[in-house]
PDB file of C-alpha atoms and ligand atoms in Angstrom:
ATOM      1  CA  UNK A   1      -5.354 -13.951 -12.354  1.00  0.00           C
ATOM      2  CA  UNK A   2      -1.758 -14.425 -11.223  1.00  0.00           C
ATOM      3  CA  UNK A   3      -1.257 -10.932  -9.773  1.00  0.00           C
ATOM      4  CA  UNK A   4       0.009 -11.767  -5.995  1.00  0.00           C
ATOM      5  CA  UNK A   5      -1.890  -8.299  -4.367  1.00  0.00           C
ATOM      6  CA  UNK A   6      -5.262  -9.683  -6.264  1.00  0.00           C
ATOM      7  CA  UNK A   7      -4.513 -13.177  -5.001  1.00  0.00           C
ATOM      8  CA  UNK A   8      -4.019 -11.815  -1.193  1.00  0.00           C
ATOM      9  CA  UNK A   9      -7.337  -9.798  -1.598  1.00  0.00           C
ATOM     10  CA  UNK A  10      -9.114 -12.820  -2.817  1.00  0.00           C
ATOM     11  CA  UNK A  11      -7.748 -14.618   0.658  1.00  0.00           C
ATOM     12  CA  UNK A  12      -5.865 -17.141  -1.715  1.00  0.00           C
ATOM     13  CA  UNK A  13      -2.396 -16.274  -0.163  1.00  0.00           C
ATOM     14  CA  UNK A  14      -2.092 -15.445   3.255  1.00  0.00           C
ATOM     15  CA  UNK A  15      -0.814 -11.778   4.163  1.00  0.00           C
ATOM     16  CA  UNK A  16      -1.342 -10.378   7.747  1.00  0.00           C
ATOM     17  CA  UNK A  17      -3.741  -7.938   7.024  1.00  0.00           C
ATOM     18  CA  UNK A  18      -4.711  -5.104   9.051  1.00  0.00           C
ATOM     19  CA  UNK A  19      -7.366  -3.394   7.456  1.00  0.00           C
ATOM     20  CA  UNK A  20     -10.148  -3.894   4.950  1.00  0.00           C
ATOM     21  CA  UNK A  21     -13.307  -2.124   3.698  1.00  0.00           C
ATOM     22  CA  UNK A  22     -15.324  -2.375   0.799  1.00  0.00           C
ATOM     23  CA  UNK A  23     -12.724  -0.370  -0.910  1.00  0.00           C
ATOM     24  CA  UNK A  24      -9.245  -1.083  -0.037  1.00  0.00           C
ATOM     25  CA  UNK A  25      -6.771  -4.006   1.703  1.00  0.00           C
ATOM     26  CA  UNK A  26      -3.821  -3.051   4.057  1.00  0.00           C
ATOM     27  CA  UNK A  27      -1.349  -5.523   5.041  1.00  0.00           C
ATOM     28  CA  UNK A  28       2.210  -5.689   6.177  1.00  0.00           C
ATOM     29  CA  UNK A  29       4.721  -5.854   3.601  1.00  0.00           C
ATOM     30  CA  UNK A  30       6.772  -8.843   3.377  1.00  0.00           C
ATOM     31  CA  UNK A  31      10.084  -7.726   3.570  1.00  0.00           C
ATOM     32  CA  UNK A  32       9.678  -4.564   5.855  1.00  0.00           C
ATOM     33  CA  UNK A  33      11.945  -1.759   5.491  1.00  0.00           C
ATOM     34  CA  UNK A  34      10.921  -0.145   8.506  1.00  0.00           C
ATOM     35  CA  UNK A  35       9.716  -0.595  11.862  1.00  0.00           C
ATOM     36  CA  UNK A  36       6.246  -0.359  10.154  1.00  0.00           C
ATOM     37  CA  UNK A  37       6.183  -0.893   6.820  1.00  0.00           C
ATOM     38  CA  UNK A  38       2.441  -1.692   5.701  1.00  0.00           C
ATOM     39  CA  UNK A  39       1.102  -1.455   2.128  1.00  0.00           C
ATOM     40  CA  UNK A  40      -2.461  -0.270   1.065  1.00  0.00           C
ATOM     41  CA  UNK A  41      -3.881  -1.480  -2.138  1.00  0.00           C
ATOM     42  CA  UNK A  42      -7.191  -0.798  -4.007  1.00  0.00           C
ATOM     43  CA  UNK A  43      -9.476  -3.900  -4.238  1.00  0.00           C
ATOM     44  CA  UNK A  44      -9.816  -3.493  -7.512  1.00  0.00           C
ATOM     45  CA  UNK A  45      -6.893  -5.008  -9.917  1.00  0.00           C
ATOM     46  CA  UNK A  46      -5.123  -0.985 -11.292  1.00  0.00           C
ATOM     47  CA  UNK A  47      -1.856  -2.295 -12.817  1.00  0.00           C
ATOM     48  CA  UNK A  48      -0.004   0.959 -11.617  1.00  0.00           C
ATOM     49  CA  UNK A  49      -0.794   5.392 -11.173  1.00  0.00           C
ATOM     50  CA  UNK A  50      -0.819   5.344 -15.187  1.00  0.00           C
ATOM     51  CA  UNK A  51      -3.672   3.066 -15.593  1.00  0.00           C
ATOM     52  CA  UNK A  52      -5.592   5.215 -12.755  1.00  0.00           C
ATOM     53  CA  UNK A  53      -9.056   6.127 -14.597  1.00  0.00           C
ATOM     54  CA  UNK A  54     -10.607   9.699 -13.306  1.00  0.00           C
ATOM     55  CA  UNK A  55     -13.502   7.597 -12.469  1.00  0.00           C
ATOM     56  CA  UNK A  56     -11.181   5.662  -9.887  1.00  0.00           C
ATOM     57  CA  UNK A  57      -9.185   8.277  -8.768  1.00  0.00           C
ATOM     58  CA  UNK A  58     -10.914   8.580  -5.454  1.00  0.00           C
ATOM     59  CA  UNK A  59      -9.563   5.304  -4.361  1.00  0.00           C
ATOM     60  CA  UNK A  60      -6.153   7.189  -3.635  1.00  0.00           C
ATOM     61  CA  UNK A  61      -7.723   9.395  -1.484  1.00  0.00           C
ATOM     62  CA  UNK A  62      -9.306   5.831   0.394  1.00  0.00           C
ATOM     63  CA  UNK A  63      -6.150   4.606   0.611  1.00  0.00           C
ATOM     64  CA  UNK A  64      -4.582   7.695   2.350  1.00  0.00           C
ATOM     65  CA  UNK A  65      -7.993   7.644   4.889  1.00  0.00           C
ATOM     66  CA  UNK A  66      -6.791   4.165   5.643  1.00  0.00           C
ATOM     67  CA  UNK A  67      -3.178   4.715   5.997  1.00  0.00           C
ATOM     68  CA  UNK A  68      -3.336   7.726   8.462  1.00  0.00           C
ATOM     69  CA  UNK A  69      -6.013   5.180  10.312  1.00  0.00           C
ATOM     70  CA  UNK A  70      -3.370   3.105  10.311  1.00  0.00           C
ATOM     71  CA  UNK A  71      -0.641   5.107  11.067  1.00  0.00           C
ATOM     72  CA  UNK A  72      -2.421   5.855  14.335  1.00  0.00           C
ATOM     73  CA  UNK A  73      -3.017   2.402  15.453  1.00  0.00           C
ATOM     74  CA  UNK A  74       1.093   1.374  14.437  1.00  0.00           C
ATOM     75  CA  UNK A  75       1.917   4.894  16.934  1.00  0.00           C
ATOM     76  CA  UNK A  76       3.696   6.359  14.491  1.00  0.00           C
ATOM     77  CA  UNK A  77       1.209   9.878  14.013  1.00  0.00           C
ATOM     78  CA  UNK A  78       3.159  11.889  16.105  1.00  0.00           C
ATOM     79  CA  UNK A  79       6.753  10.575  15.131  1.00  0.00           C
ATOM     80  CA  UNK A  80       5.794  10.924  11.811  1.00  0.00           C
ATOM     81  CA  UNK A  81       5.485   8.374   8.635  1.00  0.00           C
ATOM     82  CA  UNK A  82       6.055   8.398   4.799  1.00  0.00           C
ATOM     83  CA  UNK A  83       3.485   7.428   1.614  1.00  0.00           C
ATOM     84  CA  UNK A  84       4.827   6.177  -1.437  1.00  0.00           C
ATOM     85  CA  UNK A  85       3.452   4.795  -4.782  1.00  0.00           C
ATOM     86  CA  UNK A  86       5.819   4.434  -6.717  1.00  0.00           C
ATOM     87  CA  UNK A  87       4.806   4.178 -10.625  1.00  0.00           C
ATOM     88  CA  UNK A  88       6.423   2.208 -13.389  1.00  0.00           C
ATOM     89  CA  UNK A  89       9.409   0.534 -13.705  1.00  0.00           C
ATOM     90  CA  UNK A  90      12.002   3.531 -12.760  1.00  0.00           C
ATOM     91  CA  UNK A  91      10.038   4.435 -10.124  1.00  0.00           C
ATOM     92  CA  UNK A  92      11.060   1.399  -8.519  1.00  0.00           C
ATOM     93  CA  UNK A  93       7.169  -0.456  -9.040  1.00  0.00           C
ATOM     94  CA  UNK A  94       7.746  -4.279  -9.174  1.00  0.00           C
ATOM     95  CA  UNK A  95       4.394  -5.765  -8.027  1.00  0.00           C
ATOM     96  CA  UNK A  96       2.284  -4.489 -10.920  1.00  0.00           C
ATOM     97  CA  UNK A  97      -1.169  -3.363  -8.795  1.00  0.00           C
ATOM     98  CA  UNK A  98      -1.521  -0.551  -7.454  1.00  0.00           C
ATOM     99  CA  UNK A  99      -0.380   0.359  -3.771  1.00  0.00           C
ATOM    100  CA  UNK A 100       0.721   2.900  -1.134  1.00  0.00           C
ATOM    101  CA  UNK A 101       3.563   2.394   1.055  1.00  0.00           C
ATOM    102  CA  UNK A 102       3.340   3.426   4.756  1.00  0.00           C
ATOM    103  CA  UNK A 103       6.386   3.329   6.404  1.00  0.00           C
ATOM    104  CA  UNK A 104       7.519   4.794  10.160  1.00  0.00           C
ATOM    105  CA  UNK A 105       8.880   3.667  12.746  1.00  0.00           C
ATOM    106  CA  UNK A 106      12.032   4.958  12.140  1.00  0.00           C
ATOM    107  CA  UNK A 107      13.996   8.372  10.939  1.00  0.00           C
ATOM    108  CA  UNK A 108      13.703   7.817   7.260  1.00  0.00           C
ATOM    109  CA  UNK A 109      16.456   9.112   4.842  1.00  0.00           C
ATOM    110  CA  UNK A 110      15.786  12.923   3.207  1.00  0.00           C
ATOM    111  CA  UNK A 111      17.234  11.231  -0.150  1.00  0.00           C
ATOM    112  CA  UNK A 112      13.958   9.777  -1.632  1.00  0.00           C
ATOM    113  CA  UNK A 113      16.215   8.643  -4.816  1.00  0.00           C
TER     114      UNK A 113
HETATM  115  P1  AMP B 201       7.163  -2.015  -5.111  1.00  0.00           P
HETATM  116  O1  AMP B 201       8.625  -2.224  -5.201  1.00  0.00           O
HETATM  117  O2  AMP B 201       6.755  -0.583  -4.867  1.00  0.00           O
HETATM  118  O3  AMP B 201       6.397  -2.671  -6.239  1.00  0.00           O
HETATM  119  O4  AMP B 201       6.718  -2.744  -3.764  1.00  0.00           O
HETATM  120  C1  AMP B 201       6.241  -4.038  -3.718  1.00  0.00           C
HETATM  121  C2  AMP B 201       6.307  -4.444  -2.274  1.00  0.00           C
HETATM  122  O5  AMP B 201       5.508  -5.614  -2.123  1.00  0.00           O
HETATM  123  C3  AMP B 201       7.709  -4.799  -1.781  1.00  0.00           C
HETATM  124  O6  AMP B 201       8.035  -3.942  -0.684  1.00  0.00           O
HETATM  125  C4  AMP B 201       7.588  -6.265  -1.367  1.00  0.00           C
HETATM  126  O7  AMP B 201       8.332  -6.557  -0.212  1.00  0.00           O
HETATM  127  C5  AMP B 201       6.090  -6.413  -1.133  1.00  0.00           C
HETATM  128  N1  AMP B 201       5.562  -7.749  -1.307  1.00  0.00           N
HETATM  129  C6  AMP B 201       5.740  -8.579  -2.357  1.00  0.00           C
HETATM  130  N2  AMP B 201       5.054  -9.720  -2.182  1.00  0.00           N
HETATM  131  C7  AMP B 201       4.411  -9.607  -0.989  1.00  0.00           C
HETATM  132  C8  AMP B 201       3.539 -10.457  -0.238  1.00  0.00           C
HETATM  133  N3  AMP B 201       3.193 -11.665  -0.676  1.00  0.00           N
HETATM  134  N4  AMP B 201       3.078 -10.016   0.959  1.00  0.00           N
HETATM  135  C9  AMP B 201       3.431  -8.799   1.410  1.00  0.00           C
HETATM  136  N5  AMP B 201       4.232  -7.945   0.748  1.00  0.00           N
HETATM  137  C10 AMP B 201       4.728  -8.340  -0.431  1.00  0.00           C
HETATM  138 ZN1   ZN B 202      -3.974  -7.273  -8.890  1.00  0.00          ZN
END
């Protein structure tokens, strides 16, 4: 498997992660473009929202449980914060598994193109 979010899960890459449960993986991103910038992933390898089975679907709602757990630790709750998945490749998607951007930190722009 030489997806990078699958190798990070599997503890073969390092990634300073903040959060895991039987479900999902949160770490920070890379190349933050915010004060926090954290992405949540589902265990599981989902290639992007299109591949999302029904049977699946409830990992998005995990992921949003463990960002807004996350948003409170990174004290960004009551400034406020931003999810994004984006889906495909004009959607701006380049690492193809699934994940959920939480960014804060910051007053983001009201363009989200
Ligand atoms: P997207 O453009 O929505 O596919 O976002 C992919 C994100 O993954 C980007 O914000 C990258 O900075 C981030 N990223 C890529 N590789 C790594 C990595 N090894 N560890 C943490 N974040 C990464
Ligand atoms: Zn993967």
């Amino acid at each position: 498997m030489d997806c990078i979010f699958c190798q990070i899960v599997a503890g073969e890459i390092p990634a300073d992660i903040l959060y895991q449960d039987d479900e999902v993986v949160a770490f920070r991103d890379i190349n933050p473009l915010a004060p926090t910038h954290l992405l949540i992933i589902p265990r599981k390898h989902i290639p992007s929202l299109v591949d999302l089975s029904e049977v699946d679907s409830p990992l998005v709602g995990d992921m949003v449980n463990a960002a807004n757990q996350l948003a409170k630790r990174e004290g960004v709750t009551e400034s406020g914060y931003r999810l994004v998945l984006d889906c495909g490749k004009q959607g701006g998607q380049l690492v193809p598994h699934l994940h959920m951007h939480l960014l804060g930190g910051r007053q983001l722009s009201d363009a989200l193109g």
